[in-house]
Every structure is written in structure tokens, then in C-alpha cells.
Amino acid sequence: MAFACGLVALAGHAQTITSVEQTSTAPSDVTRLWLPYAFYSDSLGLGYGVGGMINGWQQPQFTAGGAIMQSSRGAGALALIARDYRAKKYYRWFIDGTVLIARFNEQRGYFPATLSGSENGGNNSGEEDYVEGEGDDDLVELDARYVLPIGDGREQALYHYKVADGLPVRGTTGGGRWNPLERGRTTLTLQSFARLRSYDLDPSYTFTGKPKEYSFNSNGLGLLLEYDNRDYIPNPSRGSLQKIFLKRDFGWANSDDSWTTLELDLRKYQTLQTSEKLFRQEVLALRSWWIDAPTSKTVASAGGESIRHRPPHYMGAVLGGLEKMKAYPAGRFNDKSAVYYSAEYRMMPHWNPFKALPLPYGLAVQWWQLTGFAEFGRVNQHWDWKELHQDMQWSMGLGARFNIANVVIRIDTAFSDETSQLWFMVGQNF
């Protein structure tokens, strides 16, 4: 499912048109790409599948893709995405859609087996503190994004890039002075989501108010304000990105409970020049992420105390998986609040032994990167700035990036004092 989730990360390439500045033999502005893939994780075992995408079909900025996956432990998944579809009458509006359907023979859930049991998923929980059973993990998400008429978005709602050998040489870019009124693009997104996860567990597990087949349902709306001042969205080398995201489950329909989260995501990119002879590009990428569920509270119930008005254990303040704390299984840590910090050093050598490698459709590896990264994070039962920055978890590792037809393919291996993971996916981590 790593490639499937990596396809979802293409949302980060919002509203871009990329054309190649080369000779008449340059590939068409319509890009088609398919790749077989494989990965390994503790929870899934060996995963393998195929993914594909098409960019520039019907509309130059429009991207559609899909992926299927199977694993050695009986998991299967299907992912479909559509990005940046624009109705012609509404120049500044873009629509995204995501569908994920997955079935696992051994789906892990880091939530308490009993109300009086271990604090599964908490910062101090043990490596084996999880439940596991056959189950589903499904997601449907629809986003409507509006580009505000300020900054670079005043005249043009789309980014236009001219690239040569995988890097921009001309076009509309950010990366300059931080000023939303003059540079970069500011977008406002209205999101609707529905998420279901289920576990068919052994009858020995008990969870107040839940049958043997545990089902966690959530649906609601989100409001995202984003300022993007990166110089080249698929592979930034300077500039920054800021997001403020308010998400609300109103407890409607089949939702288990109502809840609210508020998160702040800050990213910064700095070009380095330690060795221009060896490296075509060097970048230091930094990320900070904070999240809290202010509605969460502990209430008395017939079986003792229970937590109410908090997102399910796989949503909200969650660390672990392919995006945050990559050395840990997905959802390894979850609670009311979380902080997360990441730093990546990305090196792009001039030497490219992969450029002549034969690939489907005659595509070439236009550049490759070596990456070293470090991550630190913590979840907590309440928002306490001092406590959130004590006894933090860590994850470190190495990665490689390959630009194929202006699509970044990423391989990361990460380790911690608890476990290690290997991930294969699409797009830079951030």
C-alpha cells in the first residue's frame, strides 16, 4: 500500500503544469508512467504491486492515478486518485478525489484491549502493545481548493514550470521573500472525508460498547489554509510552506463520536553549496508539525472511565508510518496531542549512472538524490509544551530519490531503537 499512499502524496504537486525544455524529441506534455514496486514492513510483511499515473490528459494540470497491492501476509489494497481537475467556468477552483480500499489479514490497532489495560499507542507504550486481526481500512476524500487572488495567484492560479534534466529553468516559481501579498500562492480548501477501519478480533478482547468485530467510523469536514512559497513544488530547493488545518467530525451518520482537531504544519527549504563540483544540488529540508484535539476529554461510564470526542486511533495525533516517524509501524503512537520534527539533507550528484537505464516508454532517470534524515516526535495525553518535548521518540535513516518523467520515486529505510522499516513510494516526503 506504500505506492498507493505515495500516489495520494501527489496532492502536494497541486496546480502545476510542467513542460520539458529540450529538443523536438522531448516527450509529450502528456506523461504516462507505470511501475512495479515492493516494500517491507513489520505489520504487512513483503508487499508488492503495480502503480500507474497519467498527467496532462484533458487538462494540462490534471493528474489521475491508481495502484494495487498484495502482501505476503494476505493484505490487499486498491488506491485511486484524481488531482487538480478544474471546471472551465471556475478558474480558481480545483477538485481532488481519493479512494482507498484495503483488506488486511493481520491489521494492527494500537488501542487498548480493555479500558483498564495497557496504554496502547501512548508515548511510553510497549512495542507489543497492540491488537491484531483481519479487517478493512477504507477512505473516501473529496477536496475543493480555491486559489486566493493575492501574491503570484493574483494573475495566474497555476504554476508553470519549464524543466531541463528534471530541474526548473524557467517558469512561475516562489522561493523569494516571505510575503503572501506579493509572492507564492495562498489556497483555501474545503475537505469532506469518510474513514472506516475494522478489526475481527479474538473473543478474549473486550472493549466497552464494542462487539467482537470492532469498527471505528469517522466522517466530517475540514478547512485548510495554506501558503506555498516553494520554488519548485515536486522537488523544492528554497522557500517555505505553511498550513493551518481545522478538522471536525460532527458525529453525523455512522460516525462513532464527534471531535475536533487543530494542526499547524511548517516546512522550510534551504539551498546549500558545500561542494558544487560534486553536487548538482544540495538542500536542507526542515519540517515542524503540531496537532491537538481540544474537544477530547475523559468521562465516567458504567465500565469505568472512557475517552470521548477524540479522533479514532488512526487519525489525528498519530506518529508512525510512511510520512512521520518512518522507522515505526503505521499508527504506532497516538494520543490527544503530538509534536513532530524532521530534517532531511538531500544531495543530487552531477554523476548520473542511471540516465541511460532502459525503462518503459523510453523514460530516463533525469536525476537522483541521496538523502539522510532524522525525525523526533512525541504524543501526549494533553497539550503541554514542556512535556511534549521530553522523552521524545526518534527515527533516522537513509534514502534515495529518482526523477522519472518529472515524477519523484522515493525509497527510504529507517531505523529506531525499537524497529526498522523500508518504504517505496511517490513524491518527496515533504
Tab-separated table of C-alpha atoms in Angstrom:
chain	number	residue	atom	x	y	z
A	1	MET	CA	0.000	0.000	0.000
A	2	ALA	CA	3.065	2.255	0.145
A	3	PHE	CA	2.881	3.178	-3.534
A	4	ALA	CA	-0.859	3.725	-3.178
A	5	CYS	CA	-0.341	6.131	-0.311
A	6	GLY	CA	2.533	7.693	-2.211
A	7	LEU	CA	0.152	8.465	-5.052
A	8	VAL	CA	-2.010	10.316	-2.569
A	9	ALA	CA	1.029	12.439	-1.751
A	10	LEU	CA	0.817	13.860	-5.277
A	11	ALA	CA	-1.650	16.314	-3.769
A	12	GLY	CA	1.465	18.221	-2.828
A	13	HIS	CA	2.020	18.909	-6.538
A	14	ALA	CA	-1.160	20.968	-6.702
A	15	GLN	CA	-1.931	23.157	-9.709
A	16	THR	CA	1.274	22.599	-11.681
A	17	ILE	CA	1.930	22.472	-15.415
A	18	THR	CA	5.349	21.092	-16.329
A	19	SER	CA	6.808	21.067	-19.818
A	20	VAL	CA	10.248	19.951	-20.980
A	21	GLU	CA	12.639	22.488	-22.478
A	22	GLN	CA	14.664	20.266	-24.803
A	23	THR	CA	14.784	19.346	-28.471
A	24	SER	CA	11.864	18.254	-30.647
A	25	THR	CA	12.465	14.699	-29.424
A	26	ALA	CA	11.266	15.646	-25.926
A	27	PRO	CA	8.393	13.536	-24.619
A	28	SER	CA	4.792	14.683	-24.953
A	29	ASP	CA	3.290	17.043	-22.401
A	30	VAL	CA	1.021	14.103	-21.507
A	31	THR	CA	3.053	11.929	-19.138
A	32	ARG	CA	2.200	8.275	-18.594
A	33	LEU	CA	4.054	6.238	-16.016
A	34	TRP	CA	3.641	2.776	-14.501
A	35	LEU	CA	5.964	0.976	-12.126
A	36	PRO	CA	6.002	-2.322	-10.285
A	37	TYR	CA	7.039	-1.881	-6.655
A	38	ALA	CA	7.881	-3.751	-3.475
A	39	PHE	CA	8.383	-2.873	0.175
A	40	TYR	CA	8.603	-4.460	3.608
A	41	SER	CA	7.074	-3.572	6.980
A	42	ASP	CA	6.587	-5.458	10.231
A	43	SER	CA	2.802	-5.294	10.000
A	44	LEU	CA	2.438	-6.223	6.297
A	45	GLY	CA	5.463	-8.364	5.584
A	46	LEU	CA	6.648	-8.237	1.967
A	47	GLY	CA	4.348	-6.083	-0.146
A	48	TYR	CA	4.308	-5.927	-3.946
A	49	GLY	CA	2.128	-4.465	-6.651
A	50	VAL	CA	1.926	-2.045	-9.545
A	51	GLY	CA	1.010	1.608	-9.783
A	52	GLY	CA	0.435	3.998	-12.631
A	53	MET	CA	-0.464	7.589	-13.362
A	54	ILE	CA	-1.222	9.968	-16.211
A	55	ASN	CA	-0.581	13.709	-16.122
A	56	GLY	CA	-1.766	16.339	-18.604
A	57	TRP	CA	-4.668	14.354	-20.035
A	58	GLN	CA	-7.697	16.543	-20.935
A	59	GLN	CA	-6.305	19.404	-18.820
A	60	PRO	CA	-2.578	20.223	-18.603
A	61	GLN	CA	-2.546	20.287	-14.782
A	62	PHE	CA	-4.801	17.247	-14.264
A	63	THR	CA	-3.340	14.069	-12.754
A	64	ALA	CA	-5.029	10.694	-12.291
A	65	GLY	CA	-3.525	7.511	-10.930
A	66	GLY	CA	-4.082	4.182	-9.293
A	67	ALA	CA	-2.275	1.326	-7.601
A	68	ILE	CA	-2.955	-2.219	-6.470
A	69	MET	CA	-1.064	-4.105	-3.773
A	70	GLN	CA	-0.766	-7.567	-2.279
A	71	SER	CA	1.428	-8.700	0.613
A	72	SER	CA	2.880	-11.924	1.942
A	73	ARG	CA	0.561	-11.676	4.954
A	74	GLY	CA	-2.643	-11.595	2.944
A	75	ALA	CA	-3.135	-7.840	2.665
A	76	GLY	CA	-4.644	-6.302	-0.434
A	77	ALA	CA	-5.334	-2.683	-1.400
A	78	LEU	CA	-6.631	-0.522	-4.234
A	79	ALA	CA	-5.993	3.221	-4.476
A	80	LEU	CA	-7.438	5.711	-6.958
A	81	ILE	CA	-6.693	9.421	-7.104
A	82	ALA	CA	-7.627	12.452	-9.188
A	83	ARG	CA	-5.809	15.749	-8.696
A	84	ASP	CA	-6.331	19.313	-9.893
A	85	TYR	CA	-9.446	18.921	-12.019
A	86	ARG	CA	-10.779	22.371	-12.877
A	87	ALA	CA	-14.239	23.282	-14.130
A	88	LYS	CA	-13.678	25.704	-17.004
A	89	LYS	CA	-16.161	28.241	-15.661
A	90	TYR	CA	-14.455	28.378	-12.248
A	91	TYR	CA	-10.898	29.369	-12.984
A	92	ARG	CA	-9.657	29.408	-9.378
A	93	TRP	CA	-11.378	26.201	-8.168
A	94	PHE	CA	-9.655	22.802	-8.254
A	95	ILE	CA	-11.106	19.431	-7.243
A	96	ASP	CA	-9.209	16.466	-5.754
A	97	GLY	CA	-10.574	12.999	-5.069
A	98	THR	CA	-9.128	9.999	-3.224
A	99	VAL	CA	-10.422	6.462	-2.740
A	100	LEU	CA	-8.531	3.824	-0.727
A	101	ILE	CA	-9.929	0.320	-0.222
A	102	ALA	CA	-7.834	-2.158	1.746
A	103	ARG	CA	-8.251	-5.545	3.402
A	104	PHE	CA	-5.710	-6.981	5.843
A	105	ASN	CA	-5.375	-10.445	7.329
A	106	GLU	CA	-3.261	-9.014	10.142
A	107	GLN	CA	-4.311	-5.415	10.732
A	108	ARG	CA	-2.697	-3.812	13.749
A	109	GLY	CA	-4.528	-1.450	16.027
A	110	TYR	CA	-2.723	0.469	18.740
A	111	PHE	CA	-5.715	0.954	21.029
A	112	PRO	CA	-6.425	-0.536	24.500
A	113	ALA	CA	-7.724	-4.104	24.530
A	114	THR	CA	-9.595	-3.208	27.716
A	115	LEU	CA	-10.389	0.078	29.415
A	116	SER	CA	-8.146	-0.925	32.325
A	117	GLY	CA	-5.472	-2.418	30.096
A	118	SER	CA	-2.163	-1.076	28.816
A	119	GLU	CA	-1.918	2.344	27.235
A	120	ASN	CA	-1.541	1.033	23.700
A	121	GLY	CA	-0.252	3.717	21.360
A	122	GLY	CA	0.859	6.064	24.132
A	123	ASN	CA	4.340	7.527	24.180
A	124	ASN	CA	5.500	5.012	26.794
A	125	SER	CA	3.624	2.007	25.434
A	126	GLY	CA	5.471	-1.188	24.640
A	127	GLU	CA	6.376	-2.455	21.188
A	128	GLU	CA	3.928	-5.373	21.520
A	129	ASP	CA	1.049	-3.303	22.929
A	130	TYR	CA	-1.354	-3.685	20.044
A	131	VAL	CA	-4.263	-5.828	18.931
A	132	GLU	CA	-4.299	-7.574	15.579
A	133	GLY	CA	-6.959	-9.148	13.411
A	134	GLU	CA	-8.442	-9.344	9.975
A	135	GLY	CA	-10.094	-6.112	8.937
A	136	ASP	CA	-10.780	-3.306	6.475
A	137	ASP	CA	-9.280	0.160	6.081
A	138	ASP	CA	-11.262	2.379	3.701
A	139	LEU	CA	-11.096	6.080	2.899
A	140	VAL	CA	-13.061	8.431	0.651
A	141	GLU	CA	-11.988	12.063	0.472
A	142	LEU	CA	-13.077	14.994	-1.700
A	143	ASP	CA	-11.327	18.379	-1.630
A	144	ALA	CA	-12.326	21.664	-3.242
A	145	ARG	CA	-9.445	24.191	-3.351
A	146	TYR	CA	-9.707	27.895	-4.105
A	147	VAL	CA	-6.617	29.935	-5.086
A	148	LEU	CA	-6.843	33.367	-3.485
A	149	PRO	CA	-6.208	36.350	-5.838
A	150	ILE	CA	-3.111	37.527	-3.962
A	151	GLY	CA	0.631	37.075	-4.484
A	152	ASP	CA	1.528	35.026	-7.564
A	153	GLY	CA	-2.059	33.780	-7.571
A	154	ARG	CA	-3.340	37.246	-8.466
A	155	GLU	CA	-2.554	36.814	-12.152
A	156	GLN	CA	-2.267	33.038	-12.501
A	157	ALA	CA	-3.866	30.239	-10.479
A	158	LEU	CA	-1.466	27.644	-11.918
A	159	TYR	CA	2.265	27.093	-11.583
A	160	HIS	CA	4.013	26.873	-14.971
A	161	TYR	CA	7.415	25.169	-14.993
A	162	LYS	CA	9.906	24.711	-17.808
A	163	VAL	CA	12.324	21.957	-16.840
A	164	ALA	CA	15.573	20.629	-18.263
A	165	ASP	CA	17.010	17.340	-16.994
A	166	GLY	CA	14.418	17.309	-14.239
A	167	LEU	CA	15.035	20.767	-12.742
A	168	PRO	CA	13.249	24.064	-13.482
A	169	VAL	CA	14.978	26.575	-15.745
A	170	ARG	CA	12.080	28.970	-16.352
A	171	GLY	CA	8.566	29.493	-15.090
A	172	THR	CA	6.400	30.770	-12.267
A	173	THR	CA	8.160	29.961	-9.015
A	174	GLY	CA	8.212	31.027	-5.392
A	175	GLY	CA	11.164	30.824	-3.075
A	176	GLY	CA	11.639	34.551	-2.676
A	177	ARG	CA	10.844	36.868	0.202
A	178	TRP	CA	8.070	35.652	2.530
A	179	ASN	CA	5.068	37.821	1.737
A	180	PRO	CA	1.699	36.222	0.859
A	181	LEU	CA	0.513	39.503	-0.676
A	182	GLU	CA	3.390	39.593	-3.176
A	183	ARG	CA	4.877	36.098	-3.637
A	184	GLY	CA	3.732	32.490	-3.576
A	185	ARG	CA	0.169	31.187	-3.664
A	186	THR	CA	-2.399	31.043	-0.891
A	187	THR	CA	-5.198	28.492	-1.098
A	188	LEU	CA	-8.296	27.748	0.951
A	189	THR	CA	-9.508	24.134	0.889
A	190	LEU	CA	-12.800	22.647	1.992
A	191	GLN	CA	-12.454	18.920	2.626
A	192	SER	CA	-15.023	16.207	3.159
A	193	PHE	CA	-13.892	12.794	4.414
A	194	ALA	CA	-15.183	9.398	5.483
A	195	ARG	CA	-12.926	6.779	7.069
A	196	LEU	CA	-13.652	3.250	8.275
A	197	ARG	CA	-11.355	0.782	9.994
A	198	SER	CA	-12.448	-2.583	11.382
A	199	TYR	CA	-10.863	-5.480	13.284
A	200	ASP	CA	-12.211	-9.005	13.631
A	201	LEU	CA	-10.572	-9.921	16.943
A	202	ASP	CA	-10.367	-12.930	19.189
A	203	PRO	CA	-13.348	-13.122	21.615
A	204	SER	CA	-10.953	-12.687	24.559
A	205	TYR	CA	-10.650	-8.999	23.712
A	206	THR	CA	-13.186	-6.733	25.394
A	207	PHE	CA	-13.919	-3.110	24.681
A	208	THR	CA	-16.915	-1.422	26.294
A	209	GLY	CA	-19.680	-0.724	23.811
A	210	LYS	CA	-17.981	-2.644	21.004
A	211	PRO	CA	-18.792	-6.126	19.664
A	212	LYS	CA	-16.208	-8.721	18.679
A	213	GLU	CA	-15.879	-7.049	15.281
A	214	TYR	CA	-14.539	-3.652	16.270
A	215	SER	CA	-15.481	-0.934	13.798
A	216	PHE	CA	-14.196	2.637	14.005
A	217	ASN	CA	-16.053	5.103	11.792
A	218	SER	CA	-15.463	8.786	11.247
A	219	ASN	CA	-16.694	11.360	8.749
A	220	GLY	CA	-16.736	15.122	8.625
A	221	LEU	CA	-15.338	18.315	7.157
A	222	GLY	CA	-12.031	20.094	7.168
A	223	LEU	CA	-10.891	23.649	6.430
A	224	LEU	CA	-7.290	24.174	5.327
A	225	LEU	CA	-5.468	27.484	4.811
A	226	GLU	CA	-2.154	27.045	3.000
A	227	TYR	CA	0.595	29.430	1.884
A	228	ASP	CA	3.053	27.901	-0.594
A	229	ASN	CA	6.227	29.831	-1.420
A	230	ARG	CA	8.374	26.914	-2.666
A	231	ASP	CA	10.460	27.401	-5.802
A	232	TYR	CA	9.594	24.033	-7.382
A	233	ILE	CA	6.824	22.000	-5.753
A	234	PRO	CA	7.856	18.466	-6.834
A	235	ASN	CA	11.404	18.969	-5.501
A	236	PRO	CA	11.849	22.227	-3.538
A	237	SER	CA	15.295	23.733	-3.055
A	238	ARG	CA	14.293	27.013	-1.379
A	239	GLY	CA	11.233	28.710	0.028
A	240	SER	CA	8.661	27.552	2.561
A	241	LEU	CA	5.179	26.122	3.104
A	242	GLN	CA	2.727	26.795	5.947
A	243	LYS	CA	-0.579	25.033	6.673
A	244	ILE	CA	-3.290	25.588	9.267
A	245	PHE	CA	-5.839	22.769	9.293
A	246	LEU	CA	-9.097	22.617	11.244
A	247	LYS	CA	-10.935	19.283	11.044
A	248	ARG	CA	-14.330	18.423	12.546
A	249	ASP	CA	-16.377	15.239	12.868
A	250	PHE	CA	-19.894	16.322	13.808
A	251	GLY	CA	-20.987	12.854	14.904
A	252	TRP	CA	-23.331	12.538	11.929
A	253	ALA	CA	-24.483	9.360	10.131
A	254	ASN	CA	-22.435	6.312	11.218
A	255	SER	CA	-19.710	8.316	12.965
A	256	ASP	CA	-18.726	6.912	16.377
A	257	ASP	CA	-18.257	10.286	18.066
A	258	SER	CA	-17.838	13.990	17.448
A	259	TRP	CA	-14.377	15.539	17.666
A	260	THR	CA	-12.229	18.482	16.529
A	261	THR	CA	-8.514	18.740	15.721
A	262	LEU	CA	-6.327	21.755	15.005
A	263	GLU	CA	-2.913	21.326	13.397
A	264	LEU	CA	-0.061	23.524	12.200
A	265	ASP	CA	2.445	22.334	9.583
A	266	LEU	CA	5.585	24.399	8.802
A	267	ARG	CA	8.198	23.499	6.174
A	268	LYS	CA	11.396	25.290	5.149
A	269	TYR	CA	13.905	24.596	2.352
A	270	GLN	CA	17.436	25.992	2.130
A	271	THR	CA	19.893	25.559	-0.731
A	272	LEU	CA	23.419	24.593	0.381
A	273	GLN	CA	26.677	24.953	-1.542
A	274	THR	CA	29.249	22.783	0.187
A	275	SER	CA	30.605	21.148	-2.991
A	276	GLU	CA	29.419	22.463	-6.359
A	277	LYS	CA	31.883	20.182	-8.162
A	278	LEU	CA	30.309	17.038	-6.738
A	279	PHE	CA	26.680	18.009	-6.389
A	280	ARG	CA	24.236	19.488	-8.829
A	281	GLN	CA	22.025	20.428	-5.887
A	282	GLU	CA	22.170	20.283	-2.090
A	283	VAL	CA	19.132	21.049	0.036
A	284	LEU	CA	18.373	21.122	3.735
A	285	ALA	CA	14.633	20.464	4.251
A	286	LEU	CA	13.044	21.089	7.660
A	287	ARG	CA	9.561	20.337	8.961
A	288	SER	CA	7.641	21.040	12.190
A	289	TRP	CA	4.146	19.691	12.891
A	290	TRP	CA	1.909	20.227	15.902
A	291	ILE	CA	-1.608	18.893	16.490
A	292	ASP	CA	-4.152	18.852	19.312
A	293	ALA	CA	-7.718	17.599	19.820
A	294	PRO	CA	-9.158	20.309	22.124
A	295	THR	CA	-12.519	18.523	22.409
A	296	SER	CA	-11.013	15.352	23.896
A	297	LYS	CA	-11.992	14.550	27.483
A	298	THR	CA	-12.289	11.659	29.912
A	299	VAL	CA	-15.812	10.883	31.098
A	300	ALA	CA	-17.272	8.462	33.636
A	301	SER	CA	-19.180	5.468	32.284
A	302	ALA	CA	-20.706	2.218	33.544
A	303	GLY	CA	-17.458	0.345	32.878
A	304	GLY	CA	-15.209	2.979	34.426
A	305	GLU	CA	-13.712	5.904	32.534
A	306	SER	CA	-13.667	6.361	28.790
A	307	ILE	CA	-12.221	8.878	26.358
A	308	ARG	CA	-14.730	10.845	24.303
A	309	HIS	CA	-14.640	13.395	21.482
A	310	ARG	CA	-11.221	12.335	20.227
A	311	PRO	CA	-10.371	11.091	16.700
A	312	PRO	CA	-10.012	7.335	16.210
A	313	HIS	CA	-6.583	5.884	16.959
A	314	TYR	CA	-5.566	6.038	13.274
A	315	MET	CA	-6.471	9.721	12.789
A	316	GLY	CA	-5.423	12.957	14.477
A	317	ALA	CA	-2.301	12.976	16.659
A	318	VAL	CA	-0.664	9.908	15.100
A	319	LEU	CA	3.019	9.117	14.581
A	320	GLY	CA	4.448	6.141	12.706
A	321	GLY	CA	4.256	5.051	9.101
A	322	LEU	CA	5.436	6.329	5.753
A	323	GLU	CA	5.082	10.066	6.487
A	324	LYS	CA	6.024	10.705	10.138
A	325	MET	CA	8.439	8.560	12.214
A	326	LYS	CA	9.120	6.190	9.319
A	327	ALA	CA	11.005	3.609	11.430
A	328	TYR	CA	7.773	2.662	13.223
A	329	PRO	CA	4.681	0.787	12.012
A	330	ALA	CA	1.708	2.880	10.912
A	331	GLY	CA	-0.153	4.361	13.878
A	332	ARG	CA	2.431	3.169	16.410
A	333	PHE	CA	1.908	6.244	18.627
A	334	ASN	CA	-1.403	8.089	19.007
A	335	ASP	CA	-2.996	10.285	21.662
A	336	LYS	CA	-4.697	13.648	22.180
A	337	SER	CA	-1.691	15.806	21.198
A	338	ALA	CA	1.522	15.397	19.239
A	339	VAL	CA	4.632	17.235	18.069
A	340	TYR	CA	6.917	16.149	15.241
A	341	TYR	CA	10.176	17.469	13.772
A	342	SER	CA	12.091	16.279	10.722
A	343	ALA	CA	15.279	17.272	8.911
A	344	GLU	CA	16.467	15.918	5.556
A	345	TYR	CA	19.780	16.533	3.804
A	346	ARG	CA	19.258	15.935	0.059
A	347	MET	CA	22.311	15.546	-2.215
A	348	MET	CA	21.970	15.389	-6.020
A	349	PRO	CA	25.261	14.286	-7.655
A	350	HIS	CA	26.331	15.518	-11.080
A	351	TRP	CA	27.252	11.914	-11.852
A	352	ASN	CA	24.166	10.031	-13.044
A	353	PRO	CA	24.805	6.374	-13.887
A	354	PHE	CA	21.034	5.738	-14.239
A	355	LYS	CA	20.346	8.161	-17.093
A	356	ALA	CA	20.903	5.582	-19.810
A	357	LEU	CA	18.938	2.878	-17.981
A	358	PRO	CA	16.224	1.441	-20.290
A	359	LEU	CA	12.752	1.993	-18.832
A	360	PRO	CA	9.173	1.586	-20.159
A	361	TYR	CA	8.191	4.203	-22.752
A	362	GLY	CA	11.877	5.133	-23.141
A	363	LEU	CA	11.860	7.189	-19.927
A	364	ALA	CA	15.154	8.088	-18.278
A	365	VAL	CA	16.251	8.813	-14.730
A	366	GLN	CA	16.818	12.561	-15.074
A	367	TRP	CA	18.451	12.935	-11.668
A	368	TRP	CA	18.909	11.020	-8.456
A	369	GLN	CA	19.416	12.030	-4.841
A	370	LEU	CA	20.948	10.562	-1.733
A	371	THR	CA	19.180	11.567	1.455
A	372	GLY	CA	19.888	11.348	5.148
A	373	PHE	CA	17.094	12.142	7.576
A	374	ALA	CA	16.337	12.372	11.284
A	375	GLU	CA	12.924	12.578	12.968
A	376	PHE	CA	11.809	13.311	16.527
A	377	GLY	CA	8.294	13.267	17.900
A	378	ARG	CA	6.018	12.581	20.818
A	379	VAL	CA	2.337	12.047	21.579
A	380	ASN	CA	0.785	13.042	24.888
A	381	GLN	CA	-2.469	12.822	26.873
A	382	HIS	CA	-2.795	16.611	26.956
A	383	TRP	CA	-1.236	19.670	25.336
A	384	ASP	CA	1.778	20.548	27.466
A	385	TRP	CA	4.634	22.174	25.542
A	386	LYS	CA	7.309	21.189	28.054
A	387	GLU	CA	6.134	17.609	28.449
A	388	LEU	CA	5.750	17.130	24.693
A	389	HIS	CA	9.458	17.881	24.286
A	390	GLN	CA	10.670	15.376	26.880
A	391	ASP	CA	11.276	11.653	26.364
A	392	MET	CA	10.751	12.018	22.597
A	393	GLN	CA	10.818	9.111	20.156
A	394	TRP	CA	13.341	9.187	17.311
A	395	SER	CA	13.777	7.748	13.838
A	396	MET	CA	16.762	8.030	11.471
A	397	GLY	CA	17.662	6.659	8.094
A	398	LEU	CA	18.880	6.934	4.533
A	399	GLY	CA	17.000	7.269	1.281
A	400	ALA	CA	17.307	7.572	-2.481
A	401	ARG	CA	15.196	9.620	-4.895
A	402	PHE	CA	14.842	9.086	-8.645
A	403	ASN	CA	13.228	11.568	-11.029
A	404	ILE	CA	11.496	9.660	-13.832
A	405	ALA	CA	9.455	11.773	-16.265
A	406	ASN	CA	9.334	14.572	-13.666
A	407	VAL	CA	7.864	12.186	-11.087
A	408	VAL	CA	9.926	11.623	-7.932
A	409	ILE	CA	10.205	7.963	-6.876
A	410	ARG	CA	11.373	7.576	-3.277
A	411	ILE	CA	12.960	4.702	-1.361
A	412	ASP	CA	13.567	5.140	2.380
A	413	THR	CA	14.983	2.827	5.001
A	414	ALA	CA	14.553	3.982	8.596
A	415	PHE	CA	15.543	2.586	11.985
A	416	SER	CA	14.964	3.339	15.654
A	417	ASP	CA	15.725	1.708	18.991
A	418	GLU	CA	12.563	-0.377	18.520
A	419	THR	CA	12.321	-1.463	14.894
A	420	SER	CA	13.115	-0.622	11.264
A	421	GLN	CA	11.059	-0.140	8.089
A	422	LEU	CA	11.581	0.047	4.319
A	423	TRP	CA	9.287	2.263	2.237
A	424	PHE	CA	8.834	2.665	-1.534
A	425	MET	CA	6.579	5.495	-2.675
A	426	VAL	CA	5.945	8.523	-4.900
A	427	GLY	CA	6.997	12.105	-4.125
A	428	GLN	CA	9.342	13.716	-1.646
A	429	ASN	CA	8.477	13.084	1.997
A	430	PHE	CA	7.708	16.814	2.321
